[in-house]
PDB file of C-alpha atoms in Angstrom:
ATOM      1  CA  UNK A  20      95.947  85.046 142.250  1.00  0.00           C
ATOM      2  CA  UNK A  21      97.924  86.386 138.780  1.00  0.00           C
ATOM      3  CA  UNK A  22     101.860  87.050 139.411  1.00  0.00           C
ATOM      4  CA  UNK A  23     102.161  90.335 139.909  1.00  0.00           C
ATOM      5  CA  UNK A  24     105.603  91.480 140.614  1.00  0.00           C
ATOM      6  CA  UNK A  25     105.960  94.657 142.698  1.00  0.00           C
ATOM      7  CA  UNK A  26     109.376  96.671 142.363  1.00  0.00           C
ATOM      8  CA  UNK A  27     111.126  99.371 144.230  1.00  0.00           C
ATOM      9  CA  UNK A  28     113.942 100.985 142.436  1.00  0.00           C
ATOM     10  CA  UNK A  29     116.109 103.828 143.691  1.00  0.00           C
ATOM     11  CA  UNK A  30     116.758 106.174 140.680  1.00  0.00           C
ATOM     12  CA  UNK A  31     121.010 106.093 140.501  1.00  0.00           C
ATOM     13  CA  UNK A  32     123.585 108.342 138.723  1.00  0.00           C
ATOM     14  CA  UNK A  33     125.204 106.353 135.838  1.00  0.00           C
ATOM     15  CA  UNK A  34     128.309 106.702 134.358  1.00  0.00           C
ATOM     16  CA  UNK A  35     129.006 107.601 130.522  1.00  0.00           C
ATOM     17  CA  UNK A  36     131.387 104.346 129.873  1.00  0.00           C
ATOM     18  CA  UNK A  37     128.691 102.353 131.422  1.00  0.00           C
ATOM     19  CA  UNK A  38     125.569 103.059 129.401  1.00  0.00           C
ATOM     20  CA  UNK A  39     126.456 101.325 126.451  1.00  0.00           C
ATOM     21  CA  UNK A  40     126.815  98.194 128.774  1.00  0.00           C
ATOM     22  CA  UNK A  41     123.421  98.493 130.767  1.00  0.00           C
ATOM     23  CA  UNK A  42     120.568  95.459 130.597  1.00  0.00           C
ATOM     24  CA  UNK A  43     117.306  96.059 129.878  1.00  0.00           C
ATOM     25  CA  UNK A  44     116.717  95.099 133.573  1.00  0.00           C
ATOM     26  CA  UNK A  45     118.973  98.253 134.755  1.00  0.00           C
ATOM     27  CA  UNK A  46     117.220 101.195 132.846  1.00  0.00           C
ATOM     28  CA  UNK A  47     113.917 102.691 132.916  1.00  0.00           C
ATOM     29  CA  UNK A  48     112.700 103.937 129.458  1.00  0.00           C
ATOM     30  CA  UNK A  49     110.947 107.832 130.202  1.00  0.00           C
ATOM     31  CA  UNK A  50     108.686 108.072 127.117  1.00  0.00           C
ATOM     32  CA  UNK A  51     107.082 105.018 128.413  1.00  0.00           C
ATOM     33  CA  UNK A  52     106.708 106.264 132.118  1.00  0.00           C
ATOM     34  CA  UNK A  53     106.081 110.361 131.643  1.00  0.00           C
ATOM     35  CA  UNK A  54     105.298 110.451 135.289  1.00  0.00           C
ATOM     36  CA  UNK A  55     109.175 110.646 135.978  1.00  0.00           C
ATOM     37  CA  UNK A  56     109.869 113.884 134.972  1.00  0.00           C
ATOM     38  CA  UNK A  57     111.108 114.699 138.436  1.00  0.00           C
ATOM     39  CA  UNK A  58     114.115 112.834 137.659  1.00  0.00           C
ATOM     40  CA  UNK A  59     114.892 114.229 134.258  1.00  0.00           C
ATOM     41  CA  UNK A  60     118.081 115.862 135.508  1.00  0.00           C
ATOM     42  CA  UNK A  61     119.211 112.157 135.981  1.00  0.00           C
ATOM     43  CA  UNK A  62     118.451 110.993 132.844  1.00  0.00           C
ATOM     44  CA  UNK A  63     120.546 109.599 129.552  1.00  0.00           C
ATOM     45  CA  UNK A  64     120.292 108.863 126.173  1.00  0.00           C
ATOM     46  CA  UNK A  65     120.802 104.869 125.345  1.00  0.00           C
ATOM     47  CA  UNK A  66     120.633 103.097 121.964  1.00  0.00           C
ATOM     48  CA  UNK A  67     118.042 100.414 122.268  1.00  0.00           C
ATOM     49  CA  UNK A  68     116.942  97.695 119.530  1.00  0.00           C
ATOM     50  CA  UNK A  69     112.996  96.850 119.691  1.00  0.00           C
ATOM     51  CA  UNK A  70     111.055  95.002 117.083  1.00  0.00           C
ATOM     52  CA  UNK A  71     109.777  97.302 114.289  1.00  0.00           C
ATOM     53  CA  UNK A  72     106.092  96.211 114.468  1.00  0.00           C
ATOM     54  CA  UNK A  73     105.175  99.075 111.610  1.00  0.00           C
ATOM     55  CA  UNK A  74     107.780  97.445 109.466  1.00  0.00           C
ATOM     56  CA  UNK A  75     106.002  93.933 110.158  1.00  0.00           C
ATOM     57  CA  UNK A  76     102.876  95.162 109.262  1.00  0.00           C
ATOM     58  CA  UNK A  77     103.672  96.865 106.248  1.00  0.00           C
ATOM     59  CA  UNK A  78     105.021  93.667 105.341  1.00  0.00           C
ATOM     60  CA  UNK A  79     101.885  91.867 105.663  1.00  0.00           C
ATOM     61  CA  UNK A  80     100.509  94.469 103.177  1.00  0.00           C
ATOM     62  CA  UNK A  81      98.627  96.383 106.249  1.00  0.00           C
ATOM     63  CA  UNK A  82      98.926 100.300 105.695  1.00  0.00           C
ATOM     64  CA  UNK A  83      99.570 100.561 109.801  1.00  0.00           C
ATOM     65  CA  UNK A  84      99.920  98.898 112.875  1.00  0.00           C
ATOM     66  CA  UNK A  85      96.909 100.642 114.448  1.00  0.00           C
ATOM     67  CA  UNK A  86      94.760  98.801 112.116  1.00  0.00           C
ATOM     68  CA  UNK A  87      95.115  95.792 113.823  1.00  0.00           C
ATOM     69  CA  UNK A  88      93.881  94.671 117.223  1.00  0.00           C
ATOM     70  CA  UNK A  89      96.926  92.922 119.666  1.00  0.00           C
ATOM     71  CA  UNK A  90      96.061  89.617 120.723  1.00  0.00           C
ATOM     72  CA  UNK A  91      99.314  88.279 122.445  1.00  0.00           C
ATOM     73  CA  UNK A  92     103.121  88.056 122.670  1.00  0.00           C
ATOM     74  CA  UNK A  93     105.375  84.848 122.748  1.00  0.00           C
ATOM     75  CA  UNK A  94     109.021  85.314 123.340  1.00  0.00           C
ATOM     76  CA  UNK A  95     111.015  82.182 122.474  1.00  0.00           C
ATOM     77  CA  UNK A  96     113.593  80.730 124.522  1.00  0.00           C
ATOM     78  CA  UNK A  97     116.847  82.581 122.291  1.00  0.00           C
ATOM     79  CA  UNK A  98     117.557  86.075 122.326  1.00  0.00           C
ATOM     80  CA  UNK A  99     115.703  87.656 119.383  1.00  0.00           C
ATOM     81  CA  UNK A 100     112.664  85.188 119.290  1.00  0.00           C
ATOM     82  CA  UNK A 101     109.335  86.369 119.436  1.00  0.00           C
ATOM     83  CA  UNK A 102     106.157  85.996 117.800  1.00  0.00           C
ATOM     84  CA  UNK A 103     103.161  88.997 118.009  1.00  0.00           C
ATOM     85  CA  UNK A 104      99.387  87.755 117.485  1.00  0.00           C
ATOM     86  CA  UNK A 105      97.348  90.393 115.863  1.00  0.00           C
ATOM     87  CA  UNK A 106      93.701  90.493 114.438  1.00  0.00           C
ATOM     88  CA  UNK A 107      92.790  92.431 111.418  1.00  0.00           C
ATOM     89  CA  UNK A 108      89.049  94.794 111.280  1.00  0.00           C
ATOM     90  CA  UNK A 109      87.846  91.432 109.255  1.00  0.00           C
ATOM     91  CA  UNK A 110      88.682  88.972 112.132  1.00  0.00           C
ATOM     92  CA  UNK A 111      91.544  87.368 109.810  1.00  0.00           C
ATOM     93  CA  UNK A 112      94.551  86.225 112.624  1.00  0.00           C
ATOM     94  CA  UNK A 113      98.361  87.371 111.574  1.00  0.00           C
ATOM     95  CA  UNK A 114     101.647  86.512 113.351  1.00  0.00           C
ATOM     96  CA  UNK A 115     104.842  88.562 113.122  1.00  0.00           C
ATOM     97  CA  UNK A 116     107.455  85.985 113.762  1.00  0.00           C
ATOM     98  CA  UNK A 117     110.624  87.524 114.923  1.00  0.00           C
ATOM     99  CA  UNK A 118     109.775  91.106 113.114  1.00  0.00           C
ATOM    100  CA  UNK A 119     112.837  93.432 112.163  1.00  0.00           C
ATOM    101  CA  UNK A 120     114.288  95.152 114.322  1.00  0.00           C
ATOM    102  CA  UNK A 121     115.335  99.053 114.176  1.00  0.00           C
ATOM    103  CA  UNK A 122     117.600 100.815 116.685  1.00  0.00           C
ATOM    104  CA  UNK A 123     116.675 104.192 118.525  1.00  0.00           C
ATOM    105  CA  UNK A 124     117.679 106.543 121.189  1.00  0.00           C
ATOM    106  CA  UNK A 125     116.019 106.748 124.103  1.00  0.00           C
ATOM    107  CA  UNK A 126     115.890 108.650 127.117  1.00  0.00           C
ATOM    108  CA  UNK A 127     116.504 106.361 129.856  1.00  0.00           C
ATOM    109  CA  UNK A 128     116.449 106.257 133.725  1.00  0.00           C
ATOM    110  CA  UNK A 129     119.317 104.023 135.598  1.00  0.00           C
ATOM    111  CA  UNK A 130     117.488 101.808 138.237  1.00  0.00           C
ATOM    112  CA  UNK A 131     118.764 100.053 140.965  1.00  0.00           C
ATOM    113  CA  UNK A 132     116.097  97.368 142.686  1.00  0.00           C
ATOM    114  CA  UNK A 133     115.766  98.326 146.896  1.00  0.00           C
ATOM    115  CA  UNK A 134     112.671  96.076 147.139  1.00  0.00           C
ATOM    116  CA  UNK A 135     110.204  93.892 145.892  1.00  0.00           C
ATOM    117  CA  UNK A 136     107.386  91.632 146.320  1.00  0.00           C
ATOM    118  CA  UNK A 137     105.588  88.951 144.026  1.00  0.00           C
ATOM    119  CA  UNK A 138     101.660  89.319 144.413  1.00  0.00           C
ATOM    120  CA  UNK A 139      99.574  90.289 147.479  1.00  0.00           C
ATOM    121  CA  UNK A 140      97.344  92.343 145.977  1.00  0.00           C
ATOM    122  CA  UNK A 141      93.797  92.235 146.214  1.00  0.00           C
ATOM    123  CA  UNK A 142      90.747  92.049 143.301  1.00  0.00           C
ATOM    124  CA  UNK A 143      90.437  95.756 143.503  1.00  0.00           C
ATOM    125  CA  UNK A 144      93.650  95.996 142.017  1.00  0.00           C
ATOM    126  CA  UNK A 145      93.068  94.225 138.991  1.00  0.00           C
ATOM    127  CA  UNK A 146      89.573  95.937 138.520  1.00  0.00           C
ATOM    128  CA  UNK A 147      90.938  99.223 138.419  1.00  0.00           C
ATOM    129  CA  UNK A 148      93.707  97.865 135.935  1.00  0.00           C
ATOM    130  CA  UNK A 149      96.716  98.980 137.976  1.00  0.00           C
ATOM    131  CA  UNK A 150      98.922  95.897 136.676  1.00  0.00           C
ATOM    132  CA  UNK A 151     100.741  98.666 134.066  1.00  0.00           C
ATOM    133  CA  UNK A 152      99.611 101.886 135.684  1.00  0.00           C
ATOM    134  CA  UNK A 153     102.544 104.941 135.662  1.00  0.00           C
ATOM    135  CA  UNK A 154     105.219 104.101 138.401  1.00  0.00           C
ATOM    136  CA  UNK A 155     104.443 105.514 141.689  1.00  0.00           C
ATOM    137  CA  UNK A 156     106.291 108.715 142.629  1.00  0.00           C
ATOM    138  CA  UNK A 157     105.027 110.009 145.995  1.00  0.00           C
ATOM    139  CA  UNK A 158     104.564 108.384 149.437  1.00  0.00           C
ATOM    140  CA  UNK A 159     100.776 109.587 149.661  1.00  0.00           C
ATOM    141  CA  UNK A 160      99.961 107.732 146.249  1.00  0.00           C
ATOM    142  CA  UNK A 161     101.979 104.827 147.459  1.00  0.00           C
ATOM    143  CA  UNK A 162     100.095 105.176 151.285  1.00  0.00           C
ATOM    144  CA  UNK A 163      96.513 105.054 149.228  1.00  0.00           C
ATOM    145  CA  UNK A 164      97.372 102.117 146.829  1.00  0.00           C
ATOM    146  CA  UNK A 165      98.637 100.257 150.579  1.00  0.00           C
ATOM    147  CA  UNK A 166      95.159 100.822 151.914  1.00  0.00           C
ATOM    148  CA  UNK A 167      93.238 100.047 148.786  1.00  0.00           C
ATOM    149  CA  UNK A 168      94.835  97.191 146.823  1.00  0.00           C
ATOM    150  CA  UNK A 169      97.184  95.282 149.074  1.00  0.00           C
ATOM    151  CA  UNK A 170      94.734  94.702 152.008  1.00  0.00           C
ATOM    152  CA  UNK A 171      90.937  93.532 152.926  1.00  0.00           C
ATOM    153  CA  UNK A 172      88.791  90.873 151.413  1.00  0.00           C
ATOM    154  CA  UNK A 173      87.300  90.776 147.775  1.00  0.00           C
ATOM    155  CA  UNK A 174      84.525  93.491 147.008  1.00  0.00           C
ATOM    156  CA  UNK A 175      82.472  90.837 145.293  1.00  0.00           C
ATOM    157  CA  UNK A 176      81.524  87.463 145.978  1.00  0.00           C
ATOM    158  CA  UNK A 177      83.896  84.482 145.669  1.00  0.00           C
ATOM    159  CA  UNK A 178      84.075  80.917 146.038  1.00  0.00           C
ATOM    160  CA  UNK A 179      84.779  79.504 149.512  1.00  0.00           C
ATOM    161  CA  UNK A 180      88.662  78.445 148.379  1.00  0.00           C
ATOM    162  CA  UNK A 181      89.325  81.966 147.183  1.00  0.00           C
ATOM    163  CA  UNK A 182      87.560  83.433 150.621  1.00  0.00           C
ATOM    164  CA  UNK A 183      89.673  81.503 152.660  1.00  0.00           C
ATOM    165  CA  UNK A 184      92.433  82.442 150.857  1.00  0.00           C
ATOM    166  CA  UNK A 185      91.412  86.131 151.544  1.00  0.00           C
ATOM    167  CA  UNK A 186      91.052  85.693 155.017  1.00  0.00           C
ATOM    168  CA  UNK A 187      94.229  83.821 155.676  1.00  0.00           C
ATOM    169  CA  UNK A 188      96.498  85.860 153.458  1.00  0.00           C
ATOM    170  CA  UNK A 189      94.640  89.593 153.543  1.00  0.00           C
ATOM    171  CA  UNK A 190      96.501  90.823 156.792  1.00  0.00           C
ATOM    172  CA  UNK A 191      99.807  89.174 155.466  1.00  0.00           C
ATOM    173  CA  UNK A 192      99.675  91.250 152.059  1.00  0.00           C
ATOM    174  CA  UNK A 193      98.790  94.384 153.864  1.00  0.00           C
ATOM    175  CA  UNK A 194     102.039  93.827 156.532  1.00  0.00           C
ATOM    176  CA  UNK A 195     104.276  92.492 153.595  1.00  0.00           C
ATOM    177  CA  UNK A 196     103.618  95.392 151.555  1.00  0.00           C
ATOM    178  CA  UNK A 197     104.186  97.757 154.307  1.00  0.00           C
ATOM    179  CA  UNK A 198     107.376  95.846 155.006  1.00  0.00           C
ATOM    180  CA  UNK A 199     108.813  95.499 151.295  1.00  0.00           C
ATOM    181  CA  UNK A 200     107.875  98.208 149.802  1.00  0.00           C
ATOM    182  CA  UNK A 201     106.581 101.495 152.250  1.00  0.00           C
ATOM    183  CA  UNK A 202     109.514 101.213 154.800  1.00  0.00           C
ATOM    184  CA  UNK A 203     112.147 101.151 152.392  1.00  0.00           C
ATOM    185  CA  UNK A 204     110.381 104.170 150.134  1.00  0.00           C
ATOM    186  CA  UNK A 205     112.052 107.842 150.192  1.00  0.00           C
ATOM    187  CA  UNK A 206     110.339 110.388 148.100  1.00  0.00           C
ATOM    188  CA  UNK A 207     112.510 111.870 145.497  1.00  0.00           C
ATOM    189  CA  UNK A 208     114.492 109.241 145.288  1.00  0.00           C
ATOM    190  CA  UNK A 209     112.655 106.149 144.459  1.00  0.00           C
ATOM    191  CA  UNK A 210     109.561 104.677 142.604  1.00  0.00           C
ATOM    192  CA  UNK A 211     107.195 101.858 142.647  1.00  0.00           C
ATOM    193  CA  UNK A 212     106.257  99.995 139.185  1.00  0.00           C
ATOM    194  CA  UNK A 213     103.775  97.341 139.068  1.00  0.00           C
ATOM    195  CA  UNK A 214     104.002  94.809 136.108  1.00  0.00           C
TER     196      UNK A 214
END
């Protein structure tokens, strides 16, 4: 089982004076989550720094980042340490070590964690590539995910060890998701993100 994080966030108002001090764990960028448009009236602009991978690609002699295939990212122990691994169309490996940073203003929503669960999804969750899917904003979708991804046995044959895991934990997976996420969820106030 992979280390899935399931987070129930409340979208909350933020004071203008608090914006510059928000840590990256206290807000969510709207452009990365277009399904959150219903919360647009609570959004604010925040200046953020991010790695400029396009500039790094140009520095290595490539016209644009889209010409490269992303392979992996390794973040160092210190703030600002990162290595991005790519491959070009000829199969050559490229590394961007501590790529340049650029600043930009983005629309964000202030989040407050009100529920959390580590792991618990079945194999269908991973087959359907739900890991970084859009945040859930409505109860009907959340209930659908609960039935489909947080209960049941694997859809394909698995080893005896994995079978024993599912037999033992499948009922618990369903109950934990209900207790930790569904029972706390209020439509129009909360969102659920997988990551």
